[in-house]
CSV table of C-alpha atoms and ligand atoms in Angstrom, one decimal:
chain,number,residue,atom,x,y,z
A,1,UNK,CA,0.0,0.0,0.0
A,2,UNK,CA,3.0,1.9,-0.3
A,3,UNK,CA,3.7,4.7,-2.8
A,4,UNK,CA,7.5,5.1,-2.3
A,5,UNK,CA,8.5,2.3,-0.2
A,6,UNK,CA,8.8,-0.5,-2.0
A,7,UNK,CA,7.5,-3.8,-0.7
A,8,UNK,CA,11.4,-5.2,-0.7
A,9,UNK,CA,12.6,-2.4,1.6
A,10,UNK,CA,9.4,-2.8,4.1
A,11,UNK,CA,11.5,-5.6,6.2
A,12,UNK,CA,14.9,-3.9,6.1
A,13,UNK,CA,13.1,-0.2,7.4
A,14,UNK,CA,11.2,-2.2,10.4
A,15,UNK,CA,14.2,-4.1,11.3
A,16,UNK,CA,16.2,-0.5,11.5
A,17,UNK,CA,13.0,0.7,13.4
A,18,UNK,CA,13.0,-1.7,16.4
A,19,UNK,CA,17.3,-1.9,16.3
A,20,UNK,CA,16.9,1.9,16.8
A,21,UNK,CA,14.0,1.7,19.4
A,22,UNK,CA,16.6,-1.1,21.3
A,23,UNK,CA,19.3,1.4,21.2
A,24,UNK,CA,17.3,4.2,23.2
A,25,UNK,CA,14.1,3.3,24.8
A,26,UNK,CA,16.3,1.3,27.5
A,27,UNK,CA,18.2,4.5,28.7
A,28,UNK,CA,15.8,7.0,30.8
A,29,UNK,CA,15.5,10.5,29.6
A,30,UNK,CA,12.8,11.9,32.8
A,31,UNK,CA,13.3,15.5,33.4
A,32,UNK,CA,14.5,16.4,36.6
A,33,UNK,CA,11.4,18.4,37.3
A,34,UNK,CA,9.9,14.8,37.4
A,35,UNK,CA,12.7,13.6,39.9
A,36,UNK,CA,14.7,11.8,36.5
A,37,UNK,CA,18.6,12.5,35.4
A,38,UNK,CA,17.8,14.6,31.8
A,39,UNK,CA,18.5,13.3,28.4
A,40,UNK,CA,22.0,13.9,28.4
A,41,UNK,CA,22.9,9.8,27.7
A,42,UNK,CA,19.9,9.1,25.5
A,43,UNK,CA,21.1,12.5,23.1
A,44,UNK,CA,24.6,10.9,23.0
A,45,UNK,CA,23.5,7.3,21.4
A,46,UNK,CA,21.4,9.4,19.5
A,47,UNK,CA,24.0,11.5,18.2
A,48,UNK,CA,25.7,8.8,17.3
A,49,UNK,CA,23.5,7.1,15.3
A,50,UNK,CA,22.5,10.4,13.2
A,51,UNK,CA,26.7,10.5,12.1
A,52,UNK,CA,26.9,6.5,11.4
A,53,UNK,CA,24.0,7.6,8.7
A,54,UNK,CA,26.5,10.2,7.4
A,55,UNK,CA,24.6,13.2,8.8
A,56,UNK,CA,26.5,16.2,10.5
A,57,UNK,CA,25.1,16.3,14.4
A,58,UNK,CA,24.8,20.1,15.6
A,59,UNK,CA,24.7,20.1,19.5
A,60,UNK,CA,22.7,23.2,21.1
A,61,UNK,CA,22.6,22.2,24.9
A,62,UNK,CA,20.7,24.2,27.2
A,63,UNK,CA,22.5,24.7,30.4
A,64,UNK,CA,20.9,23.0,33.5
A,65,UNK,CA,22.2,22.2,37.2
A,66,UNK,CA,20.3,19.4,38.0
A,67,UNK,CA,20.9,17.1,34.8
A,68,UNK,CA,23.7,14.7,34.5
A,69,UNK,CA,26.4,16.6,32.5
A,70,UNK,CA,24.7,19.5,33.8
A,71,UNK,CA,23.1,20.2,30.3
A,72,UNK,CA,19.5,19.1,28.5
A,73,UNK,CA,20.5,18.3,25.2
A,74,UNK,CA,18.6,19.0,21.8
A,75,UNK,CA,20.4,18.2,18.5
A,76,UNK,CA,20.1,19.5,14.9
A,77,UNK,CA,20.9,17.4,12.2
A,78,UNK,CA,20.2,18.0,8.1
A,79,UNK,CA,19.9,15.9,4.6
A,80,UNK,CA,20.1,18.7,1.9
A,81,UNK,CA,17.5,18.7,-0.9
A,82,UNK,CA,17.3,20.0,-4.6
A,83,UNK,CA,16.4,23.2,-3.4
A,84,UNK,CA,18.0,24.8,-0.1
A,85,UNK,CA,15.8,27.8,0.8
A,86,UNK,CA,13.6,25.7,2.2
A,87,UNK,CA,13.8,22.8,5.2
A,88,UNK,CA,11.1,20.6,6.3
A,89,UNK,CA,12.0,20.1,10.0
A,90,UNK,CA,10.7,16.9,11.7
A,91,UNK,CA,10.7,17.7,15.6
A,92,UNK,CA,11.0,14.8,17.9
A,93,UNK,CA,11.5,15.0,21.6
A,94,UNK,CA,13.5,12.8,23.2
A,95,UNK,CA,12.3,12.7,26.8
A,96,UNK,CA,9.2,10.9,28.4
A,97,UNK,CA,7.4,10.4,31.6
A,98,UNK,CA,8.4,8.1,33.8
A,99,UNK,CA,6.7,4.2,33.2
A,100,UNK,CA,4.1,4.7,36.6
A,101,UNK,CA,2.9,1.6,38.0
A,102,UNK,CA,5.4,-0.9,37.3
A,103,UNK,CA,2.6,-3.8,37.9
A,104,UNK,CA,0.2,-2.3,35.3
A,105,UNK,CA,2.5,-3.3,32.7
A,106,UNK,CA,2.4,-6.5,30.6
A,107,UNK,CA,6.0,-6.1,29.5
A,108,UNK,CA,8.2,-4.6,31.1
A,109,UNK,CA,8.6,-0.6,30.1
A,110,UNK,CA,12.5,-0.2,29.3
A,111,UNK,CA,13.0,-3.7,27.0
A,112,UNK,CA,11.0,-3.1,23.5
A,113,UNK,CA,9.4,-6.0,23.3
A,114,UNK,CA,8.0,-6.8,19.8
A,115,UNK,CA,4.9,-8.6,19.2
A,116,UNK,CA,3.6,-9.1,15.6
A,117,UNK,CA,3.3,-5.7,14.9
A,118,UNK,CA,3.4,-4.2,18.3
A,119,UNK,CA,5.8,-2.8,19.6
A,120,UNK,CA,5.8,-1.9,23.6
A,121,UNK,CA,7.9,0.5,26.4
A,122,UNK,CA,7.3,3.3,27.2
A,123,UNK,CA,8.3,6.2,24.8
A,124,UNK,CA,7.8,4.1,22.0
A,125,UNK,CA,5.1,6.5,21.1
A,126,UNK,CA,5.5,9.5,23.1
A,127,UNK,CA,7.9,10.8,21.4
A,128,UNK,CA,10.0,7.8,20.2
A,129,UNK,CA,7.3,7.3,17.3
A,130,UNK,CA,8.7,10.7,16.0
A,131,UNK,CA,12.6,9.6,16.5
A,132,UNK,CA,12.5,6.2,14.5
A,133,UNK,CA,10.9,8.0,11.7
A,134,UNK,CA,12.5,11.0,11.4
A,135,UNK,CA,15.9,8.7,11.3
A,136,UNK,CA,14.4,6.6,8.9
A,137,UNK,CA,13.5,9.0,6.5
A,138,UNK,CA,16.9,10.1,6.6
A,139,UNK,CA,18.5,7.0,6.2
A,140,UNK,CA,16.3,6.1,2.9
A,141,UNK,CA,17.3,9.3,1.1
A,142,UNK,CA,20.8,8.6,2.4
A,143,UNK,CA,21.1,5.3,1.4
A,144,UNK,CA,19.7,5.5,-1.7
A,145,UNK,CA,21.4,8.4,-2.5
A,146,UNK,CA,18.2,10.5,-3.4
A,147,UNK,CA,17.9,14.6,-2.9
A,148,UNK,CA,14.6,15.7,-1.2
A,149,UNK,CA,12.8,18.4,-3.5
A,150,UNK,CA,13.8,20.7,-0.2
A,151,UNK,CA,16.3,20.1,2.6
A,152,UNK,CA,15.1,17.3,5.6
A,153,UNK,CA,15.9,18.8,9.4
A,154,UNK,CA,15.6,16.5,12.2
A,155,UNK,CA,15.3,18.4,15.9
A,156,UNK,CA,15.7,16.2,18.6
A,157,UNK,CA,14.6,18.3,21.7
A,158,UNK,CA,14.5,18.0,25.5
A,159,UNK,CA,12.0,18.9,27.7
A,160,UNK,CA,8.9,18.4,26.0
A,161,UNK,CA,6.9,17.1,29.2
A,162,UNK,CA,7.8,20.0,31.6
A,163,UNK,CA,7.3,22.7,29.3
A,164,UNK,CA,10.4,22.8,26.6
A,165,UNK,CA,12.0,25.9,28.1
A,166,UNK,CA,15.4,23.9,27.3
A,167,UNK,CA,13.9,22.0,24.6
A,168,UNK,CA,12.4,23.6,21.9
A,169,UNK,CA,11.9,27.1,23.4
A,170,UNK,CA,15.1,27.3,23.9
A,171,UNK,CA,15.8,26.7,20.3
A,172,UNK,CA,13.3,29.0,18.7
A,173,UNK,CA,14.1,32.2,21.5
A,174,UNK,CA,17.6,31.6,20.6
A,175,UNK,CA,17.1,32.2,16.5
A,176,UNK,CA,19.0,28.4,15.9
A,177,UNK,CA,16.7,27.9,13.2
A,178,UNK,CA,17.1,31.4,11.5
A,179,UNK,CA,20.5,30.0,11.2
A,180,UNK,CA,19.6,27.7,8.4
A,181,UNK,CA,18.2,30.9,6.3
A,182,UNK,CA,15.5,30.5,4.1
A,183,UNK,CA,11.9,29.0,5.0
A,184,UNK,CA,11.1,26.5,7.4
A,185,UNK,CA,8.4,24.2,8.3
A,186,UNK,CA,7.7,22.4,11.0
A,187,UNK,CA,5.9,19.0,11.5
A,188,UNK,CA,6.0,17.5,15.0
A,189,UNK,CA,4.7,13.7,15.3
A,190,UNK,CA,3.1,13.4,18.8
A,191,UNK,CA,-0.2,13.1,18.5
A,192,UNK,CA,-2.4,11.7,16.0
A,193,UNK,CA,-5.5,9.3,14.8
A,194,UNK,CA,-5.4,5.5,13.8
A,195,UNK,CA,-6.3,6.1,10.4
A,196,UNK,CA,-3.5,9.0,9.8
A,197,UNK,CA,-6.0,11.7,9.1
A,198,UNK,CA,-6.2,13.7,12.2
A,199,UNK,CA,-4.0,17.1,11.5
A,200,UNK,CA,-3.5,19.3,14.5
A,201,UNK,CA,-3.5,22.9,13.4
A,202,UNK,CA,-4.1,25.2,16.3
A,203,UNK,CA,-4.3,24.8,20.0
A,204,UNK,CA,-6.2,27.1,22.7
A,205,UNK,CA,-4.8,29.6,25.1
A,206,UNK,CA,-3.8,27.6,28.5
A,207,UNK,CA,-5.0,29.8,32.2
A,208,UNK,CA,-4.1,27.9,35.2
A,209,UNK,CA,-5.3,29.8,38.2
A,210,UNK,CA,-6.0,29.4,42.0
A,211,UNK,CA,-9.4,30.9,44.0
A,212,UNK,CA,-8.8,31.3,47.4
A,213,UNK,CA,-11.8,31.4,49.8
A,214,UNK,CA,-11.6,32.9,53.4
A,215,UNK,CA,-13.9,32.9,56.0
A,216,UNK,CA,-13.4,32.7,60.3
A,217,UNK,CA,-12.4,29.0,61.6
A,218,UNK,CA,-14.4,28.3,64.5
A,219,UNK,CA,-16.1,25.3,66.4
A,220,UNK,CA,-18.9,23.4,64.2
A,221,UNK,CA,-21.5,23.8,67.0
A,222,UNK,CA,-21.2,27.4,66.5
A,223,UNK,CA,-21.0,27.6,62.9
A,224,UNK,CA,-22.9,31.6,64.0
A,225,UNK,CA,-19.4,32.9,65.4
A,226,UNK,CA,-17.4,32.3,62.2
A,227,UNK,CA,-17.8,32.2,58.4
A,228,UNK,CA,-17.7,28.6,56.8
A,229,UNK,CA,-15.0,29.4,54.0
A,230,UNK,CA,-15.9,25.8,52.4
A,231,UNK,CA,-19.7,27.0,51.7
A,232,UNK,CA,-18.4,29.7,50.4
A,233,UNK,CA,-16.2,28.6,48.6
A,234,UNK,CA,-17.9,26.1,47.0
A,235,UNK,CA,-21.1,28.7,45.8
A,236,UNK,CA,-17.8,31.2,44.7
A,237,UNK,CA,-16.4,28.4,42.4
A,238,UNK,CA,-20.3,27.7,41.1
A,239,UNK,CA,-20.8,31.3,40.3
A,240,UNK,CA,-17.9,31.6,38.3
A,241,UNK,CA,-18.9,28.3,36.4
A,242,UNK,CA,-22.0,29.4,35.7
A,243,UNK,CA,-20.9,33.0,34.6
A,244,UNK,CA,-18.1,31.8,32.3
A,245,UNK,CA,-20.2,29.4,30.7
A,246,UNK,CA,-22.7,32.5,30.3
A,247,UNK,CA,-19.7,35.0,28.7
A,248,UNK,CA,-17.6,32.4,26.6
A,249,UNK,CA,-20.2,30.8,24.7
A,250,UNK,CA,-18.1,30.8,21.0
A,251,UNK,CA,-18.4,27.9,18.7
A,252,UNK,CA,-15.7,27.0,16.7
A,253,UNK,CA,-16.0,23.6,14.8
A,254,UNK,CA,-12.3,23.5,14.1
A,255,UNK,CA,-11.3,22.7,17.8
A,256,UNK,CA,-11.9,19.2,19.7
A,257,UNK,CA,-13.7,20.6,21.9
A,258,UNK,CA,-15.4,22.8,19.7
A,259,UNK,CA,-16.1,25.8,22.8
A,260,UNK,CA,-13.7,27.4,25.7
A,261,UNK,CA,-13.3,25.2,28.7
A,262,UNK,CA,-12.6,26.2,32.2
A,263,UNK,CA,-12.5,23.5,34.6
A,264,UNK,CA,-12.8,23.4,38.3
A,265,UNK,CA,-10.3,20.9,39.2
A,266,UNK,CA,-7.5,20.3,42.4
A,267,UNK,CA,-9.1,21.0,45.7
A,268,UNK,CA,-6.5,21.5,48.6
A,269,UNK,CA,-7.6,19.9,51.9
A,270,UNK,CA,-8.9,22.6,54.2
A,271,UNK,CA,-8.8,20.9,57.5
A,272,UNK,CA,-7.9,17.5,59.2
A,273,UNK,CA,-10.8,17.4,61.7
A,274,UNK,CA,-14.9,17.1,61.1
A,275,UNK,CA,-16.2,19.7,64.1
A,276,UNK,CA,-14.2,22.4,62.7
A,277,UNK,CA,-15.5,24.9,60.5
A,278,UNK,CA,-12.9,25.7,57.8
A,279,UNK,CA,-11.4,29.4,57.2
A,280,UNK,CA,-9.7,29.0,53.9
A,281,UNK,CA,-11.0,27.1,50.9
A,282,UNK,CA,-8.5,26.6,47.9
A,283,UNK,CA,-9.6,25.5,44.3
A,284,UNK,CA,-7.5,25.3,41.7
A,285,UNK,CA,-8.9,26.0,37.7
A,286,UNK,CA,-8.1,24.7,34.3
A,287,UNK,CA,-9.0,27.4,31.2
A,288,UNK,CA,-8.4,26.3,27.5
A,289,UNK,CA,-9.8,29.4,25.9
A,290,UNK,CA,-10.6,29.7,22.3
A,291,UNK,CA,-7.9,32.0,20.4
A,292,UNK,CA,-10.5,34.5,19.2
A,293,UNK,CA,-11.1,35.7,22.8
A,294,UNK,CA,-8.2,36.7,25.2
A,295,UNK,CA,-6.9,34.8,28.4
A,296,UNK,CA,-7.3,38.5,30.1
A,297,UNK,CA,-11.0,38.4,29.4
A,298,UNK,CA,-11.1,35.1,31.8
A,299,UNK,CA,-8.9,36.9,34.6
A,300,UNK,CA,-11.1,40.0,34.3
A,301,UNK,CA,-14.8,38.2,34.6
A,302,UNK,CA,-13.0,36.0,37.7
A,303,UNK,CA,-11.6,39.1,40.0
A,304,UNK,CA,-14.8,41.3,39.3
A,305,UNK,CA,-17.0,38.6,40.6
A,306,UNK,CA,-14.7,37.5,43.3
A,307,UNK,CA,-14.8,41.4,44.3
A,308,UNK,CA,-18.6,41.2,44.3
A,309,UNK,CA,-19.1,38.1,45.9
A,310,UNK,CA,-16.4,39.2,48.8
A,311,UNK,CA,-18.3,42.1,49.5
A,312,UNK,CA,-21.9,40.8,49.9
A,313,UNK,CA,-20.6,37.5,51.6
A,314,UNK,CA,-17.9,39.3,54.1
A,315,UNK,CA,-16.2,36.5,52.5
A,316,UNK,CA,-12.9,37.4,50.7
A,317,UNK,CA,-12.2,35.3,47.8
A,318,UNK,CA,-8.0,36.0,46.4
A,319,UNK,CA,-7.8,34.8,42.4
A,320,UNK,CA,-4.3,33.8,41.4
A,321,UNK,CA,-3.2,33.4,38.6
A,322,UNK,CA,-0.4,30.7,38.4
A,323,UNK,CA,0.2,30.3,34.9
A,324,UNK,CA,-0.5,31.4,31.5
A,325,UNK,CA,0.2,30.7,27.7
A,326,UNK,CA,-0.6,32.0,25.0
A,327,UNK,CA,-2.0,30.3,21.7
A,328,UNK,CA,-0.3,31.4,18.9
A,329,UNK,CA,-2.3,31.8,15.3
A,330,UNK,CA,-3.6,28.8,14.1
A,331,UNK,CA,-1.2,27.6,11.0
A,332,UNK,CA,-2.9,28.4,7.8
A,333,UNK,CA,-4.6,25.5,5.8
A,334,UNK,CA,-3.3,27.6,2.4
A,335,UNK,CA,0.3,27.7,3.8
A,336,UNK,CA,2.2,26.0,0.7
A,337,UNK,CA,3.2,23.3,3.4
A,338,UNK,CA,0.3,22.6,5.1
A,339,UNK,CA,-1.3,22.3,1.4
A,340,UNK,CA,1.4,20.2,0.2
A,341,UNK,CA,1.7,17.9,3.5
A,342,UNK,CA,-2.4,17.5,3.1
A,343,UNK,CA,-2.5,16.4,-0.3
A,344,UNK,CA,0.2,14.0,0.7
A,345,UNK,CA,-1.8,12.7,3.3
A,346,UNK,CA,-4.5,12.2,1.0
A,347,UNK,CA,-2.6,10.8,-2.1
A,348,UNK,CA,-1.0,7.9,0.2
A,349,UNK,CA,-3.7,7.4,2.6
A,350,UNK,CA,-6.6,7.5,1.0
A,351,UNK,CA,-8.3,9.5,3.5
A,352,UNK,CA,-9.4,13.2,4.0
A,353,UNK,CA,-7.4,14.8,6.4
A,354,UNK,CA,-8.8,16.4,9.3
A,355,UNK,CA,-7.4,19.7,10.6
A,356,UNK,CA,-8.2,20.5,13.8
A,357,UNK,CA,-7.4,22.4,17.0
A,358,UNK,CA,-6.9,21.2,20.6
A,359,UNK,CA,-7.2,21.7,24.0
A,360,UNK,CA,-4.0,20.4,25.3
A,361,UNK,CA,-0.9,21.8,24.5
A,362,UNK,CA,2.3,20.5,22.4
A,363,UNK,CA,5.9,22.4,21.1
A,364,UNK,CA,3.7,23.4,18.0
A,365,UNK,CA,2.5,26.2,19.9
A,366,UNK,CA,6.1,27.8,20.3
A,367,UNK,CA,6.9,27.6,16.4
A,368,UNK,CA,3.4,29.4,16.0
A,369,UNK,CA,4.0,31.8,18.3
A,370,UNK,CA,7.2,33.1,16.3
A,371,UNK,CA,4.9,32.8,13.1
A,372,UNK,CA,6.2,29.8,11.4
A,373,UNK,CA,3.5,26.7,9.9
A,374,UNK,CA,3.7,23.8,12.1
A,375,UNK,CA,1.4,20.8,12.3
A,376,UNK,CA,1.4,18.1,14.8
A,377,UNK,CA,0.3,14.4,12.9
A,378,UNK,CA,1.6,11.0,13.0
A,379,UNK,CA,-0.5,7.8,13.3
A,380,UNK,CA,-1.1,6.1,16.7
A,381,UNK,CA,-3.7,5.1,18.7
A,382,UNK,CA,-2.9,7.6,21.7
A,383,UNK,CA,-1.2,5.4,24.4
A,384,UNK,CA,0.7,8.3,25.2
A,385,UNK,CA,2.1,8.3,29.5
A,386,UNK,CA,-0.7,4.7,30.1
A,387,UNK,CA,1.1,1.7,31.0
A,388,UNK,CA,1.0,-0.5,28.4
A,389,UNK,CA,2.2,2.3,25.9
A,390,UNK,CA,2.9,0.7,22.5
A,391,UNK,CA,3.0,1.9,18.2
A,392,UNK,CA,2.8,-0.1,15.3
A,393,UNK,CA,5.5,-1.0,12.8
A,394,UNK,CA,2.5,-1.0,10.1
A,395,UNK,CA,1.9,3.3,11.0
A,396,UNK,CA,5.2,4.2,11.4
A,397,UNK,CA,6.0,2.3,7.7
A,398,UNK,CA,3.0,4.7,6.3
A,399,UNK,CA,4.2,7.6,8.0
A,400,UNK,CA,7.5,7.5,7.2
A,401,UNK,CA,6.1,6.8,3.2
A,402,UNK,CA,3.6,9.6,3.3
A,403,UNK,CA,6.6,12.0,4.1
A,404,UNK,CA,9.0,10.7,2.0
A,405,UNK,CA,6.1,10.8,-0.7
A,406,UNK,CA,5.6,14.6,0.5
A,407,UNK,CA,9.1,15.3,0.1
A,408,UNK,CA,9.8,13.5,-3.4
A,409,UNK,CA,6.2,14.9,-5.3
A,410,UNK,CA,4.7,17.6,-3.3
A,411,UNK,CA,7.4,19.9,-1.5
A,412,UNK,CA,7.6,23.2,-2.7
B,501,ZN,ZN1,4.9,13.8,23.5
């Protein structure tokens, strides 16, 4: 069912796959935010397979204290195509989360163990999906000695799962791509749809923020001498559910959800004891806002009706914001890439693609931001941080066909 791969070569590319997968899976890359050592190891048997395929391995470390080596790695590697002004840059990153519950596994998360066309471990698909066929595509063109209609990049990047500040922010804020000169474009395989056609275009703003509730702590009996912060709180957190579900009420078809979501979620323990009335209540929220409105517009409708509320309660309710980002534009369908890589999709798949926005939020979102066309696809079937994570041989085969096919017959 392939159109470039030929049915000879289909053996040979899933052996490399799984000898690759052997060579890195097994060594830990966990952020030290998540109490791991970095990437530094897994980026140096990485390295070294990118030069035994004849490519020239750029190093741009980002400096950190905690890691081993005291750096998180990202490397930068390049196969040159008929025309140079323009690179298609395949972004993997190279760390993961750690395996979890050991016992939830079937096989055990740092081996690759191949069944039929499964393979398991975890970061087989989160991100190492994106790895295996970024080298792969590589290695074809090297091996058969054929020029890309424009120039193949592979990023390897750390940091992806604690928020790429010396991963691929790092990159971008630093210019490294502007480097290369001429046009870039960006696909990053780690997420995608069973059947290949889900394309990931856009992504919402992200708002994490706190409400804190206080009342008077006082006996239960005598719930008339204090101020119950939990009641409050809890009516507090209702209101503002209600009233953002009143002000944000855009529709747009193109995200998964297709409407701004603001969730209440954590909730902090307010006291160890049942006959006490509690005097601070803490909820924490989760906002994915549509890009057409602003996350300001959230903040706003919060701290006015916390202002209100505190002063016909005598209640005094604190909003705090704790974290923001920003969406970016959406990547435009009638970007010449975006075009191109959707036809490809089509022409090798046989399916329509899908281009959507999401809630949750990947690296795509920095290459936005600094204006260039980036689209997040592969094909999986989302075992992303579960135990159990595994791919298929058969999808990364058609992935790595469908942009080989882009790069041969559609680049431009
Ligand atoms: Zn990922």
């Amino acid at each position: 069912m392939t159109r470039i791969i030929n049915s000879n070569d289909i053996q040979y590319m899933k052996n490399y796959i799984i000898s690759l997968y052997k060579k890195f899976i097994p060594i830990k890359a966990i952020s030290p935010d998540l109490g791991g050592d970095g990437e530094a190891e897994r980026a140096d048997i990485l390295e070294k397979e990118l030069r035994s395929l004849g490519l020239v391995a750029r190093r741009v470390d980002a400096p950190d204290k905690r890691a081993k080596k005291g750096i998180r790695p990202n490397i930068l590697a390049m196969v040159n195509g008929e025309r140079k002004d323009k690179t298609l840059w395949i972004v993997a990153h190279i760390d993961t989360v750690p395996e979890g519950d050991p016992a939830l596994w079937k096989y055990p998360p740092y081996s690759v163990t191949v069944i039929d066309d499964y393979v398991y471990g975890r970061g087989v698909e989160d991100d190492g999906q994106a790895v295996v066929t970024a080298f792969a595509v590589a290695k074809y063109l090297v091996e058969k000695g054929i020029r890309p209609r424009i120039n193949l990049g592979i990023a390897l990047v750390s940091d992806e799962e604690t928020g790429s500040r010396y991963g691929l922010r790092y990159l971008v804020d630093k210019g490294v791509f502007n480097d290369y000169g001429g046009s870039h474009y960006f696909l990053v395989p780690d997420a995608g749809s069973p059947d290949g056609s889900k394309v990931i275009v856009a992504e919402k703003h992200i708002l994490h923020m706190r409400v804190v509730t206080k009342g008077k702590q006082t006996h239960a009996s005598m719930p008339h001498t204090g101020l119950n912060a939990h009641r409050l709180g809890m009516m507090f957190n209702l209101e503002l559910d209600k009233a953002f579900r009143e002000k944000f009420t855009e529709y747009d078809e193109v995200y998964e959800p297709p409407v701004s979501t603001c969730e209440p979620t954590r909730k902090e323990e307010n006291i160890g004891n049942i006959n006490t009335i509690p005097g601070t209540d803490v909820v924490y929220w989760d906002c994915r806002i549509l890009p057409k409105r602003e996350i300001r517009d959230v903040i706003e409708l919060a701290k006015s009706l916390a202002f209100k509320f505190s002063s016909a309660t005598g209640a005094h309710v604190d909003i705090d914001v704790l974290g923001y980002d920003d969406a970016g534009e959406p990547t435009r369908l009638d970007s010449p890439f975006v075009a191109g890589f959707l036809d490809a999709i089509r022409e090798t798949r046989g399916v329509e693609p899908r281009p959507i926005g999401i809630g949750g939020g990947t690296v795509a979102r920095y290459l936005r931001k600094h204006g260039y066309p980036a689209i997040v696809w592969m094909t999986c079937d989302e075992t992303a941080h579960q135990p159990n994570e595994y791919t298929r041989l058969s999808y990364i085969i058609s992935d790595i066909d469908t942009i080989l096919y882009y790069l041969l017959k559609k680049a431009t």
